[in-house]
Structures are given as C-alpha cells and as structure tokens.
Coordinates of C-alpha atoms and ligand atoms in Angstrom, one line a residue:
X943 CA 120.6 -44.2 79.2
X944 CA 120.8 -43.7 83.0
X945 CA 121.8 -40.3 84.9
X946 CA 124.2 -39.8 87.6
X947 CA 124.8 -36.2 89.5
X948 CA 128.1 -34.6 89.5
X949 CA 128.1 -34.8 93.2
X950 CA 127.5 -38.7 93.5
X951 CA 124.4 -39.2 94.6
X952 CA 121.2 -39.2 91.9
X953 CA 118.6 -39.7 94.5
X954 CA 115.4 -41.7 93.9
X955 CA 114.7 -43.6 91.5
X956 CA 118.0 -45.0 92.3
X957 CA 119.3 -45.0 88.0
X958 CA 117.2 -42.2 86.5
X959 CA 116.3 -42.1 83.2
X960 CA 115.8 -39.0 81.4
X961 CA 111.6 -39.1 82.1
X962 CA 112.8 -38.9 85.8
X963 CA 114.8 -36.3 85.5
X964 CA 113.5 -34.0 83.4
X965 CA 110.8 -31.9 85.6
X966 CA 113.2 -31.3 88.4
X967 CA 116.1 -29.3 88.5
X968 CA 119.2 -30.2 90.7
X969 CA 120.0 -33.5 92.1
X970 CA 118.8 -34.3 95.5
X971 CA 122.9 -34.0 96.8
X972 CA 122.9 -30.7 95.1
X973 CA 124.7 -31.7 91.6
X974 CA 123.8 -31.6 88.2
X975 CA 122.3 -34.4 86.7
X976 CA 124.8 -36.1 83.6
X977 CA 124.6 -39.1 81.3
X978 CA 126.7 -41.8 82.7
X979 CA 128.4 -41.9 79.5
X980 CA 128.6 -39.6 76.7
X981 CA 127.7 -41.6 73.7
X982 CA 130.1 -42.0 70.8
X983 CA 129.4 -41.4 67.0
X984 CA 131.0 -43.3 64.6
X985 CA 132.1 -41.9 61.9
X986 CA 129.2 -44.3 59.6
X987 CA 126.5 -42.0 61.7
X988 CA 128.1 -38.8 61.2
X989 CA 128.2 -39.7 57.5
X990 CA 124.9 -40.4 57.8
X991 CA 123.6 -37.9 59.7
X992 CA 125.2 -35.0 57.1
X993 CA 122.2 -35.1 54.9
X994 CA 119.5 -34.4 58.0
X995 CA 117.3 -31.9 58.7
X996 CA 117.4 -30.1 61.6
X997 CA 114.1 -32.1 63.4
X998 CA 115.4 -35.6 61.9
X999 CA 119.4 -35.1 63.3
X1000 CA 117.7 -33.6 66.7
X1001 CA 116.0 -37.0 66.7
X1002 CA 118.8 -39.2 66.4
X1003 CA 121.0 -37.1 68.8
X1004 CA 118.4 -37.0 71.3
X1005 CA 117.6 -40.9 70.7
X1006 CA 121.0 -41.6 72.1
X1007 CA 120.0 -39.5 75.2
X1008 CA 116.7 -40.4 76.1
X1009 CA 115.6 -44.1 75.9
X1010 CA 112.7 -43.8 78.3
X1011 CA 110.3 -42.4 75.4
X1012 CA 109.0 -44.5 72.5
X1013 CA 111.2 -43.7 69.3
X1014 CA 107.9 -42.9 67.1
X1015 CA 106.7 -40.3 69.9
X1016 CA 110.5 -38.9 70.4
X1017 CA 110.6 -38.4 66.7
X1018 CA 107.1 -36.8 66.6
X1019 CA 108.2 -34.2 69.5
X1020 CA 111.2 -33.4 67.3
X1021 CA 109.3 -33.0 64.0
X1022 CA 106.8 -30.9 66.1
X1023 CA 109.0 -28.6 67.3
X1024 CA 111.9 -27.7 64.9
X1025 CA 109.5 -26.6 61.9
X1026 CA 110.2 -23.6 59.6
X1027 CA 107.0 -22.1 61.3
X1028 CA 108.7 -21.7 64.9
X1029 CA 112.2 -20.5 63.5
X1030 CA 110.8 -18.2 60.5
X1031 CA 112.9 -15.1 61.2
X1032 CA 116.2 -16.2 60.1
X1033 CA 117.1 -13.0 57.5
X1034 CA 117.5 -14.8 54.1
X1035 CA 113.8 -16.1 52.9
X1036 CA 114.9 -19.7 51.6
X1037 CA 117.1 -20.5 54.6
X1038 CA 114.2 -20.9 57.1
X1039 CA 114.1 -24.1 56.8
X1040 CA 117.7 -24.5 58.0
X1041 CA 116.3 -23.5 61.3
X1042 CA 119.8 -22.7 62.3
X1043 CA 121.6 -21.6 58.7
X1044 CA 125.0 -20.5 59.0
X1045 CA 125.9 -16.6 57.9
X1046 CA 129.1 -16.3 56.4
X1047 CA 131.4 -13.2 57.0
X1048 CA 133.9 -14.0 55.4
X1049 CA 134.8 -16.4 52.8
X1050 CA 138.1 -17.9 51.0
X1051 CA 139.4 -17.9 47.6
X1052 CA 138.1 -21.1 46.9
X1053 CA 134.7 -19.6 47.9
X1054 CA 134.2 -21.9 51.4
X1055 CA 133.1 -20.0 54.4
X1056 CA 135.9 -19.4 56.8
X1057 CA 134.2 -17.1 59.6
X1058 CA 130.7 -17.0 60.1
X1059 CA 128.0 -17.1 62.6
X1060 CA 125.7 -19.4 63.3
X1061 CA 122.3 -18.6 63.8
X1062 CA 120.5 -19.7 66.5
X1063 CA 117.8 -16.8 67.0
X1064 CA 115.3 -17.6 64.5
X1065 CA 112.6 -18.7 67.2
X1066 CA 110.0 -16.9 68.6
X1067 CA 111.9 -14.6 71.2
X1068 CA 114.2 -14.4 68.5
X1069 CA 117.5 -15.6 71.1
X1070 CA 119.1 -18.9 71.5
X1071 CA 117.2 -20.0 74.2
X1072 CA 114.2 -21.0 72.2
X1073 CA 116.2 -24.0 70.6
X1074 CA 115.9 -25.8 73.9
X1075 CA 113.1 -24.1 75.9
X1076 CA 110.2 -24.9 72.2
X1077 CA 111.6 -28.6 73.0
X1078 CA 111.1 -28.8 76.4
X1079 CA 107.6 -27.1 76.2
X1080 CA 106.9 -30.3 74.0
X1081 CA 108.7 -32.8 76.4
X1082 CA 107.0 -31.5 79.3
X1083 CA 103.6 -31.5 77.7
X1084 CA 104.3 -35.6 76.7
X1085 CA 105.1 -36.6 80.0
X1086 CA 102.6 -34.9 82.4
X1087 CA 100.0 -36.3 80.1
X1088 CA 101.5 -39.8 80.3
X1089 CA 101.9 -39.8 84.5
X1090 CA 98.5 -37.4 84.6
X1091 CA 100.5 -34.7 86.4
X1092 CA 100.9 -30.9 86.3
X1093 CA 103.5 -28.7 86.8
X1094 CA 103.6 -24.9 88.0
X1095 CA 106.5 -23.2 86.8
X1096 CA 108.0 -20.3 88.8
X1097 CA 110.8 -18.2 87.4
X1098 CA 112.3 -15.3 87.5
X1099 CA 113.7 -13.4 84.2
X1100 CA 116.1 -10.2 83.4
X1101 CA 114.7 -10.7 80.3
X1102 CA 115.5 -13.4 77.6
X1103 CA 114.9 -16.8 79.6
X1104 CA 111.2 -15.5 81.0
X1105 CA 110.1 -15.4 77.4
X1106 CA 111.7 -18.1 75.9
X1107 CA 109.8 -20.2 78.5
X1108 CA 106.6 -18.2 78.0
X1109 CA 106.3 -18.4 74.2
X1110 CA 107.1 -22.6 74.9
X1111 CA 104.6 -23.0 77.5
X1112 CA 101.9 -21.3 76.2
X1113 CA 98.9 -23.4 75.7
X1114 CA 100.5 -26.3 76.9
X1115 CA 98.2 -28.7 78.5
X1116 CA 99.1 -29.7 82.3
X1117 CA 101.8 -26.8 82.8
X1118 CA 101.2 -22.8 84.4
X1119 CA 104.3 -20.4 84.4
X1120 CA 104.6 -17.8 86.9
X1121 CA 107.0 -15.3 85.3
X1122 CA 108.5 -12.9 88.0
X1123 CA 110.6 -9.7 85.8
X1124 CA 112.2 -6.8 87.6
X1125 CA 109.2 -3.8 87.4
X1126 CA 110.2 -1.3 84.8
X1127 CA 113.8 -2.9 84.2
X1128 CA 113.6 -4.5 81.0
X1129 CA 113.5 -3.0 77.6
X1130 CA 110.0 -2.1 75.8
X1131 CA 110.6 -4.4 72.9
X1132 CA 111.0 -7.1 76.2
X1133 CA 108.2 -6.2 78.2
X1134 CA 105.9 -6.6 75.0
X1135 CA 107.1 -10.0 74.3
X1136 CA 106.5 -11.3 77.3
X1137 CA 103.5 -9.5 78.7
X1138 CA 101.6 -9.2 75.4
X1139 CA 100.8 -13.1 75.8
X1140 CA 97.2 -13.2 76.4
X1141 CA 97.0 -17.4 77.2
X1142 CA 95.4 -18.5 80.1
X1143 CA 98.4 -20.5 81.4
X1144 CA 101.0 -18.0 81.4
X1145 CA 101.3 -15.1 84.3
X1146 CA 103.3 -12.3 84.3
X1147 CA 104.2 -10.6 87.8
X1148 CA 106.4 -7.3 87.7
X1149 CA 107.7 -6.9 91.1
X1150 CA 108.5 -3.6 92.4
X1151 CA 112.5 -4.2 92.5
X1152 CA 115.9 -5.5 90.9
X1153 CA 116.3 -8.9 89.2
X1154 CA 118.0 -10.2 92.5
X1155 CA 114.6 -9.4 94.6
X1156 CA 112.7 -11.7 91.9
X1157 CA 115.1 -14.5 91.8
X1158 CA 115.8 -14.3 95.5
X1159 CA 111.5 -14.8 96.2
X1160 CA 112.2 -17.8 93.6
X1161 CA 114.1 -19.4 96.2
X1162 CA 112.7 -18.6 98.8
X1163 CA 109.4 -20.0 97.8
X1164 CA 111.8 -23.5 96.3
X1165 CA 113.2 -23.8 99.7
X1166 CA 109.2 -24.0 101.2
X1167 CA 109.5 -27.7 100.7
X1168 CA 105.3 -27.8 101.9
X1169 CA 104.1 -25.2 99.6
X1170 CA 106.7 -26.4 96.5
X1171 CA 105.0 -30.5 96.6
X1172 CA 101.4 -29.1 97.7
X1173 CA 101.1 -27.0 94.4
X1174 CA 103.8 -28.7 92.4
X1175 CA 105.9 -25.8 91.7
X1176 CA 109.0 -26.4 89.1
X1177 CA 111.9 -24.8 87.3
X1178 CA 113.1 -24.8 83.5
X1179 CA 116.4 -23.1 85.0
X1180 CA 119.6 -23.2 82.6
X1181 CA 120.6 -26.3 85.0
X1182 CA 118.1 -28.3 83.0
X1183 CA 119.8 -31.3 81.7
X1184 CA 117.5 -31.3 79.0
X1185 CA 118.1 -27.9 77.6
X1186 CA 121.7 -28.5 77.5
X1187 CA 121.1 -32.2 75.3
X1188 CA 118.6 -29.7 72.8
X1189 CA 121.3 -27.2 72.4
X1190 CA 123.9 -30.2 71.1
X1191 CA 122.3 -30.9 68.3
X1192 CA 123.2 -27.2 66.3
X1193 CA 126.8 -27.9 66.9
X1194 CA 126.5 -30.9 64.5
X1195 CA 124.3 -28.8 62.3
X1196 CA 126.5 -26.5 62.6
X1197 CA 129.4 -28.4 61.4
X1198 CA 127.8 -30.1 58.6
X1199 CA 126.9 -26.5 57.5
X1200 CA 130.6 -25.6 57.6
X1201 CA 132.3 -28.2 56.1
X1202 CA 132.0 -30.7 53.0
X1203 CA 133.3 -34.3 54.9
X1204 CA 133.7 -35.4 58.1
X1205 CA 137.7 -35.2 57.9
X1206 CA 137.3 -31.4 58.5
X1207 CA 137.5 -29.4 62.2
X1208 CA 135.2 -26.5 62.9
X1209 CA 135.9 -24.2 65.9
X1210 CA 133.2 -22.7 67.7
X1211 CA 132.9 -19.4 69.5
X1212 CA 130.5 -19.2 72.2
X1213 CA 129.2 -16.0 74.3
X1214 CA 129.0 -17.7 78.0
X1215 CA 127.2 -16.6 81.1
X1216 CA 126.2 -19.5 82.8
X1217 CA 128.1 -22.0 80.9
X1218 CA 125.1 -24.1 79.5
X1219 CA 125.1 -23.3 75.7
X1220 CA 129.1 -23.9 75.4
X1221 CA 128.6 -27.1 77.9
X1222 CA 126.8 -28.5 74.9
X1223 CA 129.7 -27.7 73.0
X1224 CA 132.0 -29.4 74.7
X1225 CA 129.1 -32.5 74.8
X1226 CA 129.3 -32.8 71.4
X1227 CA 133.1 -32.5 71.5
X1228 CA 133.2 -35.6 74.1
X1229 CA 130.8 -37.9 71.8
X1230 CA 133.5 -37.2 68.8
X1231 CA 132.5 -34.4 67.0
X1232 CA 135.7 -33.2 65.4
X1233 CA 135.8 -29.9 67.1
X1234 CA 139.5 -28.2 66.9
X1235 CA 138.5 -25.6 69.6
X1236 CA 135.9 -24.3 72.0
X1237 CA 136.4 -20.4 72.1
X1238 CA 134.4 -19.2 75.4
X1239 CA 133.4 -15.4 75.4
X1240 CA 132.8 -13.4 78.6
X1241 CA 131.9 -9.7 79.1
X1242 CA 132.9 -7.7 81.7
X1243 CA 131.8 -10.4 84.4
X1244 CA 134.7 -12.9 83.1
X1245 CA 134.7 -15.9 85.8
X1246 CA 134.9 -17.7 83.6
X1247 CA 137.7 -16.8 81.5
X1248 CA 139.6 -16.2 84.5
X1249 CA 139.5 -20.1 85.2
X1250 CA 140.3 -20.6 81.8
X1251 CA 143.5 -18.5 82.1
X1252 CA 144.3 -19.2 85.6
X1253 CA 142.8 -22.5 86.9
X1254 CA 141.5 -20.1 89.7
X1255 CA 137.7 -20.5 89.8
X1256 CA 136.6 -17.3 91.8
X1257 CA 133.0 -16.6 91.7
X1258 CA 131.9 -13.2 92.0
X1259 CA 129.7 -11.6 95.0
X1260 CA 126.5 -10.3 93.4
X1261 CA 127.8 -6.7 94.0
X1262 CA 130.6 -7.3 92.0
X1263 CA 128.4 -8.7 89.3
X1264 CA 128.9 -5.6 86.4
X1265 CA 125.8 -4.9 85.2
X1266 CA 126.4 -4.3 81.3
X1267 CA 125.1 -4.1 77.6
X1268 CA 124.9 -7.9 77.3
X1269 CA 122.6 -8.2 80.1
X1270 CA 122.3 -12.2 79.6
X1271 CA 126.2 -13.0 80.4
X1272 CA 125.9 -10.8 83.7
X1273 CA 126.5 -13.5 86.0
X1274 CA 128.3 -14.0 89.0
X1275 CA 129.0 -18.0 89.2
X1276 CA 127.9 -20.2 86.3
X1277 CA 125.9 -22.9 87.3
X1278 CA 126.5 -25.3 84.5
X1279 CA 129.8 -24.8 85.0
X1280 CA 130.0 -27.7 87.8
X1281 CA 129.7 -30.2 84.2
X1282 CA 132.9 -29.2 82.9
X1283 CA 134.6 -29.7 86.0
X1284 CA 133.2 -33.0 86.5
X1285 CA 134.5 -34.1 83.5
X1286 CA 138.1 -32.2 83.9
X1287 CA 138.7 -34.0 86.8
X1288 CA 138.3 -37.4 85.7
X1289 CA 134.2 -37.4 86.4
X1290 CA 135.1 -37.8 90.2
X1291 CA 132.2 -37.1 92.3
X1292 CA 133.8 -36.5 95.4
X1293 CA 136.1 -34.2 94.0
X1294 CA 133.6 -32.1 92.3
X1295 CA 131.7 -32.2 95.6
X1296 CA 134.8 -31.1 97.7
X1297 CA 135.0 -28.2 95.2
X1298 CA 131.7 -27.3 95.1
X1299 CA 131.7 -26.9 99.2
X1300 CA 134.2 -24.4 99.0
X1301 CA 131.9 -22.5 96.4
X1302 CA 128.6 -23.4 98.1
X1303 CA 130.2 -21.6 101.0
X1304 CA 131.2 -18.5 98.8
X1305 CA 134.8 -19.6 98.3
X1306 CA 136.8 -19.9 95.3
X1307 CA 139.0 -22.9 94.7
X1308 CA 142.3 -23.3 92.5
X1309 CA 143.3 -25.9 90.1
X1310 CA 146.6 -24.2 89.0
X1311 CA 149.1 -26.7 89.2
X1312 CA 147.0 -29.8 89.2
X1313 CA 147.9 -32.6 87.1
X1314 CA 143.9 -32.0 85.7
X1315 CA 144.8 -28.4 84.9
X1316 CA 147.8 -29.8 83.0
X1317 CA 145.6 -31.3 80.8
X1318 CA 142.9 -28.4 80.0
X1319 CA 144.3 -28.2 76.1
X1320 CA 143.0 -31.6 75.5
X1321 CA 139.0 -30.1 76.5
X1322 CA 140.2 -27.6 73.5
X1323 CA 139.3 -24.2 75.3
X1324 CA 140.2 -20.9 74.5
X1325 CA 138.9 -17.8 76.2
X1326 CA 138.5 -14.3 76.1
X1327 CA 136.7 -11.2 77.9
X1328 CA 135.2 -7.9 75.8
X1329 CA 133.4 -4.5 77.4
X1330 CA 131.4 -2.2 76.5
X1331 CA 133.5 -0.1 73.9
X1332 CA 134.5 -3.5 72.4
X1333 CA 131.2 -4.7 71.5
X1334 CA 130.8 -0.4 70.5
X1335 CA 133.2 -1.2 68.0
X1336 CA 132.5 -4.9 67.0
X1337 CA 129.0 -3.7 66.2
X1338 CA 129.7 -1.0 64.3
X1339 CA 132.6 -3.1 62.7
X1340 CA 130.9 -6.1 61.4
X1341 CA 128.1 -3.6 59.9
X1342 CA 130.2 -1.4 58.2
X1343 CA 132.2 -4.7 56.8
X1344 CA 129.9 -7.1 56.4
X1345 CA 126.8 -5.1 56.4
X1346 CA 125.2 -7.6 59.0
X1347 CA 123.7 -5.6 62.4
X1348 CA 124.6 -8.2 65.2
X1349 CA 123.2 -7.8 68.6
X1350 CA 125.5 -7.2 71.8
X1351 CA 126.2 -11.2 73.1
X1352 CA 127.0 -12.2 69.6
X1353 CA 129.4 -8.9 69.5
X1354 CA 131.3 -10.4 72.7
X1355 CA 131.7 -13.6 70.6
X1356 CA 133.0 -11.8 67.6
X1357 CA 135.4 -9.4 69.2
X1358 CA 136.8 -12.9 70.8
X1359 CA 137.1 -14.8 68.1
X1360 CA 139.0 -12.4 66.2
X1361 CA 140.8 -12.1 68.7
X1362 CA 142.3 -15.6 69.3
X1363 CA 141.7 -16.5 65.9
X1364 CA 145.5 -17.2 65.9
X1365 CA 145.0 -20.5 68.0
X1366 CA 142.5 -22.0 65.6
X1367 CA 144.5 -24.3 63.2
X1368 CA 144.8 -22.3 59.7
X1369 CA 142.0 -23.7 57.5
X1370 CA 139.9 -24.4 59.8
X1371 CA 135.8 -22.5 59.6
X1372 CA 135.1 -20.4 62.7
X1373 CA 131.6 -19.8 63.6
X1374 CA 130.2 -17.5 66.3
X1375 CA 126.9 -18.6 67.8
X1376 CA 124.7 -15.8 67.0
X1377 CA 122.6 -15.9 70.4
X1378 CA 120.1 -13.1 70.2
X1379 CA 118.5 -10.5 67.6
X1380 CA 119.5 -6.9 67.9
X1381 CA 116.4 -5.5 68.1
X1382 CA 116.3 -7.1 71.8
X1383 CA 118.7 -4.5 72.6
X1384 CA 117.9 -1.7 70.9
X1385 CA 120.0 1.4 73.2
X1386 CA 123.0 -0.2 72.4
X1387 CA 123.1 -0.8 69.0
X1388 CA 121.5 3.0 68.6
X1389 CA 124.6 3.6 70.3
X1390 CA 127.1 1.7 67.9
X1391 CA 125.4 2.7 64.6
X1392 CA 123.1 5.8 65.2
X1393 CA 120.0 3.7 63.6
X1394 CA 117.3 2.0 65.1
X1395 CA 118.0 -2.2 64.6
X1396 CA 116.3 -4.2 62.0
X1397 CA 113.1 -5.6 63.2
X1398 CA 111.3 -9.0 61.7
X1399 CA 108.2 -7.8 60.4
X1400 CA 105.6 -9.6 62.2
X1401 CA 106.9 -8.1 65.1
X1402 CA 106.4 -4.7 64.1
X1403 CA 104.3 -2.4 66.6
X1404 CA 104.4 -5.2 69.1
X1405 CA 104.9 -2.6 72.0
X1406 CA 101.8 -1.4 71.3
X1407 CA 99.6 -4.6 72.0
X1408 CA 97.9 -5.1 75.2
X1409 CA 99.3 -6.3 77.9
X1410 CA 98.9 -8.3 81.0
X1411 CA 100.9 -8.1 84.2
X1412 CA 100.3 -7.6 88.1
X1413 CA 102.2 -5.5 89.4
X1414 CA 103.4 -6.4 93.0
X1415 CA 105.9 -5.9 96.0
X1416 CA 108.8 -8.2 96.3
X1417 CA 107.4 -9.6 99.5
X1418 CA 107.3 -14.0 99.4
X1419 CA 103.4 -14.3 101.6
X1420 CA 102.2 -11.6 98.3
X1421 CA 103.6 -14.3 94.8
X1422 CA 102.5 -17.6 97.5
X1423 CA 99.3 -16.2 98.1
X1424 CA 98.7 -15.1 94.4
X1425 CA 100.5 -18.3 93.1
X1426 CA 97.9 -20.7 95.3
X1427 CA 94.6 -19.1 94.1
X1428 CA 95.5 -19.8 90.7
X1429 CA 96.5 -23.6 91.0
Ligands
PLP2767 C1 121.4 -16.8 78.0 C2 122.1 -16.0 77.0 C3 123.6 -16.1 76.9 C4 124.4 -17.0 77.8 O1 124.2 -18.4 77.6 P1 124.7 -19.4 78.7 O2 124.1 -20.7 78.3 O3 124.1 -18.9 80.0 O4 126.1 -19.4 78.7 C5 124.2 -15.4 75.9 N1 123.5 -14.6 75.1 C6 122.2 -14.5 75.2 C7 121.5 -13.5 74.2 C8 121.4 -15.2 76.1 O5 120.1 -15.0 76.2

C-alpha cells in the first residue's frame, strides 16, 4: 500500500509506505498523508472476520494498510497490544476481553440491542485515545529498532492525548516524550495520571500558562528545522495517519457486536473535535462497511456541524474557541478534517489545496451549492451540536434511566443521537462511542448527579502518588535548553 497527501505532493521517498510515514506528521506540501486507495471488503472477509477477536480483526484490517511490515511481526504487535491486561476496566468482569464490548441502553422486544454505546475507554487513561496511541507505542518501538533510530517526542496536552501518549511510550526502547500541560489547569485525577509516571523515558513539564502557550512553544520549537533533525524531535499528533487506521478497526467490532449477519446497518454516533476518531468512521464506511449513517457530535465549538449543515467551513479564531465541560472537543479548526474533504471532492489534490490556502490564511471557504455539496448524503452524515445544560441533563438522564454514569464527550454524543435518531432507518442499532470515563471529569458530573463518579479500583488514591514534573515558564530557549540535555 502506498501513501499520497491530500495536497498532492507526498515528498520523499517518492511512494511512501506506511514505515515511511509513520514517525512524521504532515506531508512535506502541508497535507495529510492517505492510502491511495481505500481497500474493499468482500463480503467472504466480513463473514470471516465476525468471529475475531479484537487483536486478530486489528490484524487483518491493518494488514490491508500496512504491507511494509512482515505479517508474523504485524500480527505479533497486534496480539501485543490489544490484550485484556491493557483494556481491563471495561465495567462488566467477563467482558474484558471484548476490549471494546458494546453497553446496551436500550433494547427491543425481540431482546436485540437498539441504542447502545460502544466502549472504547477501557485502556489505561481510561479514554479513546488509548486504542490507537498503545498501538503506535508498539509500532514505533518495531521500527526504530529495525532502522537503529530514536525519536524524541514533544507534545503539548489539555489533558487526555499527553497521557494516552505517556502510558504508550513508557519504557519503550528508542523513544523520550516531552509532555508540555498547562501548570495547574488540568484536573487532579489528570495531573496524577500523567505525572505519577516514574519511567525514565517520559518527562512532564508544567508550564506556567494556558494550553495555547504550550502548544504554541510546540511549534515554535517544530518550525526550528536545526534543533528538530539535530535531536530528532517528533509528534504523535491526532494528524497521525496511523492512529486514524487503529481506530477503524472498533467500528467493525463494533458492528459485528451489534448485529447477527452482515445484511444488517449500524449507525454510529461520534463526539468530534478534531475529526480523527469519526474520519475512521467514515474509513470504514469507504472500504464497505455497511454503515447507514455517521452521526457527528459537536459541543459548543460546532465547526463542524456548521459545515455539515451549511457547506460553509468557517474555522474559529482561538478566542472564539468556548472553553467548556468536554474540554477534548474544544477546538477551533479540525485538522483531520482536510481527509473528508479530500474525499468529498472527488480526492482532488489541487482542490483540497486551493481550500486549504484560504484556511491556512485564516479564511473560511463555502461549498454550498457545489455539485460536491450536492452529494454529502451519499458520505451518510448527520450532525448536531449540545452545551453545557445538555450534557447537565444527558448525564443525569441516562443515569437515572439506564443507571449507567457516562462522562461529558460521550454525553454530547447521546444528547445527539437522540436527537437525530429520526434520520437513522427504523431497525437499525445506534451506538455512541463511549470516548472517555467519568471520573476524568469529575466537577461536572458532581454537577449533574450530586455524587462523586465511579472510579476503577486500581486507580483508587492515585492523586496521592508521587509525582514528577518541572515546573517552567513558557519561554522556547527554557524547554530547548532542558529538551537538549536530556537527549
Ligand atoms: C480526543 C477526544 C475527543 C475528540 O476526538 P477527535 O478524534 O479529536 O474528534 C472526544 N472525546 C474525548 C474524551 C477525547 O479525548
């Protein structure tokens, strides 16, 4: 399988295969890297693949994606990493080995599961992001020791992608993270995931300032070409191709859950910020999945429902970026969005690269009235937006119901599904992607329910462990100076 970039132009090695692409982050034109294809299923593999577990269908997914890695060690990465061990806190005992077991809500008179979600928060950080991020720890870990490389990764986190990153890098020969988190911003149950990690190859910096003065010193020290290739400094950003191929696989899990043949539709509701989970979606969609509908969710930063309902793509100026209870969808642009687009209009570089000038410039751009716009049913989206005192009520709504406690993201995804529930065809199963825990976000769901959220036991007191973190000022010379000594 070779890679091409949204924008035209995949750089060096001139036909990349996945090994080529997978430490680096966006295309040398600026683009996102994509398959050249999508591959197809045929219905024989799908009925095949029903029985699977989770590490054996990741493998034959993934197979059709990366062809640059021996089968036997592809197959080994994926048995490594999707074991009942990583993804032990799903809440029902004998499901762990499900790694992402669907729980239903609601269920019809024949006793088959018509609204459920679809849990994906099981891993160690206990949010979605550890499907893709324990994989990539593994991939990245393969291939520096094949080439004899290292990689230093510098990020910068609100919260759940620093330790999702963390907890799969840890240990892992050949690879340092760099972790910058906003000084006294995130929540206690955050700060002691992340800075209770004691390994030698993980660093935590607090800096003294927002979440924008973190990520902007991220760039800043990116765009130092000399100091990025003298100490090898990488990403695992959501533009990652290779956490968007990771995250495919649990919508075919997810539908073989749901459904007893492979005549059946599932419809999928998905709470979006920068557009990679639901981009795997709509992956999955594209190789034949039979997916009857896409629902995107949006909180009060809805971009992305907008284009959805408009064709008017207007990203946001950071000031206008709401800063809300599901802190992970606060975005202002979403930068796997540039994927969809690519494939809306007809996988026309220069098109997506006319389009993306206008937003690379901080310009919107308009599709309304295009004969691609025209034809947005086909991509089977629907969309919808929720605040505050929706995902207030939600929460409080499915527990009181259902007696399930779901955490604020998932809430958006509820409250939208419900909401457009009319434009899924009747019969067919609706699952939210459950994306994070609620104990991540304790205040709110104190809020919603007046009690404290259920915690997995083995993370119990974890606010109490030691922890390790410099402290320092947002200022680029301070991370590059503390960044070299340690490489
Ligand atoms: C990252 C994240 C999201 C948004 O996912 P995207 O892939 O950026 O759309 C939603 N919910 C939670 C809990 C997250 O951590």
């Amino acid at each position: 399988m070779k890679y091409i970039s949204t924008r035209g132009h995949a750089g060096q090695p001139q036909n990349p295969e996945f090994c080529d692409i997978l430490l680096g982050g966006l295309a040398p034109d600026g683009g996102l890297y994509l398959p050249e294809s999508y591959p197809q299923v045929t219905r024989a593999e799908l009925d095949g693949w029903r029985g699977l577990s989770y590490a054996d269908l990741a493998f034959a997914i993934l197979s059709k994606f990366i062809t640059d890695i021996p089968p036997s060690d592809l197959e080994a990465i994926c048995r490594k990493t999707y074991t009942a061990e990583v993804y032990c806190h799903a809440r029902a005992g004998d499901e762990r080995a499900e790694i992402t077991p669907v729980h239903w809500l609601e269920k019809g008179a024949d006793g088959r599961g018509r609204f459920g979600l679809l849990e994906l928060s099981n891993g160690p950080t206990l949010a979605f992001k550890d499907m893709a991020m324990q994989l990539l720890g593994n991939l990245f870990e393969y291939v520096l020791a094949k080439r004899g490389e290292t990689i230093n990764i510098l990020g910068a986190t609100s919260g759940d992608t620093g330790s999702a990153a963390e907890y799969a890098m840890r240990g892992k020969h050949g690879v340092r993270v760099f972790m910058l988190s906003p000084h006294g911003k995130m929540s206690a149950f955050q700060r002691a995931q992340m800075y209770s990690l004691q390994d030698d190859n993980i660093f935590n910096i607090a800096v003294t300032g927002m979440f924008d003065d973190a990520q902007d010193i991220v760039k800043a020290v990116s765009n130092d070409h000399a100091f990025k290739a003298k100490h090898r400094i990488g990403a695992v950003n959501s533009i990652n191709w290779a956490r968007v191929a990771a995250q495919i696989v649990y919508y075919f899990k997810g539908y073989f859950a749901a459904t007893q043949s492979n005549d059946e539709q599932v419809a999928f509701c998905v709470p979006s910020g920068n557009f990679g989970n639901i981009c795997a979606g709509h992956i999955a969609r594209r190789m034949g999945l039979p997916v009857a509908k896409l629902i995107l969710a949006t909180n009060e930063n809805d971009v992305l429902d907008e284009f959805f309902r408009t064709g008017v793509y207007r990203p946001r100026k950071a000031a206008e970026t709401h800063v809300t209870s599901s802190p992970s969808m606060d975005i202002s642009k979403a930068s796997n969005f540039e994927r969809f687009v690519f494939d809306l209009v007809g996988r026309d570089p220069e098109r997506v690269a006319a389009l993306w000038a206008e937003v690379d410039a901080g310009r919107s751009f308009d599709l309304s009235g295009t004969p691609e716009f025209a034809r947005i049913a086909e991509f089977g989206f629907v969309s919808g937006a929720s605040s505050h005192a929706d995902r207030l009520a939600t929460i409080r709504k499915v527990y009181e119901q259902y007696g399930v406690m779901v955490d604020t993201h998932t809430a958006d995804g509820v409250k939208v599904a419900w909401e457009r529930i009319g434009e899924v065809p009747t019969g067919v199963p609706v699952l939210v992607l459950e994306t994070a825990l609620p104990v991540k976000f304790a205040e709110t769901i104190r809020e919603a329910l007046g009690r404290d959220p259920e915690r997995p036991a083995d993370l119990e007191g974890i606010e109490r462990l030691p922890q390790r973190v410099e402290v320092m000022a947002p200022e680029v010379d301070t991370i590059k100076r503390f960044i070299a000594e340690r490489v």
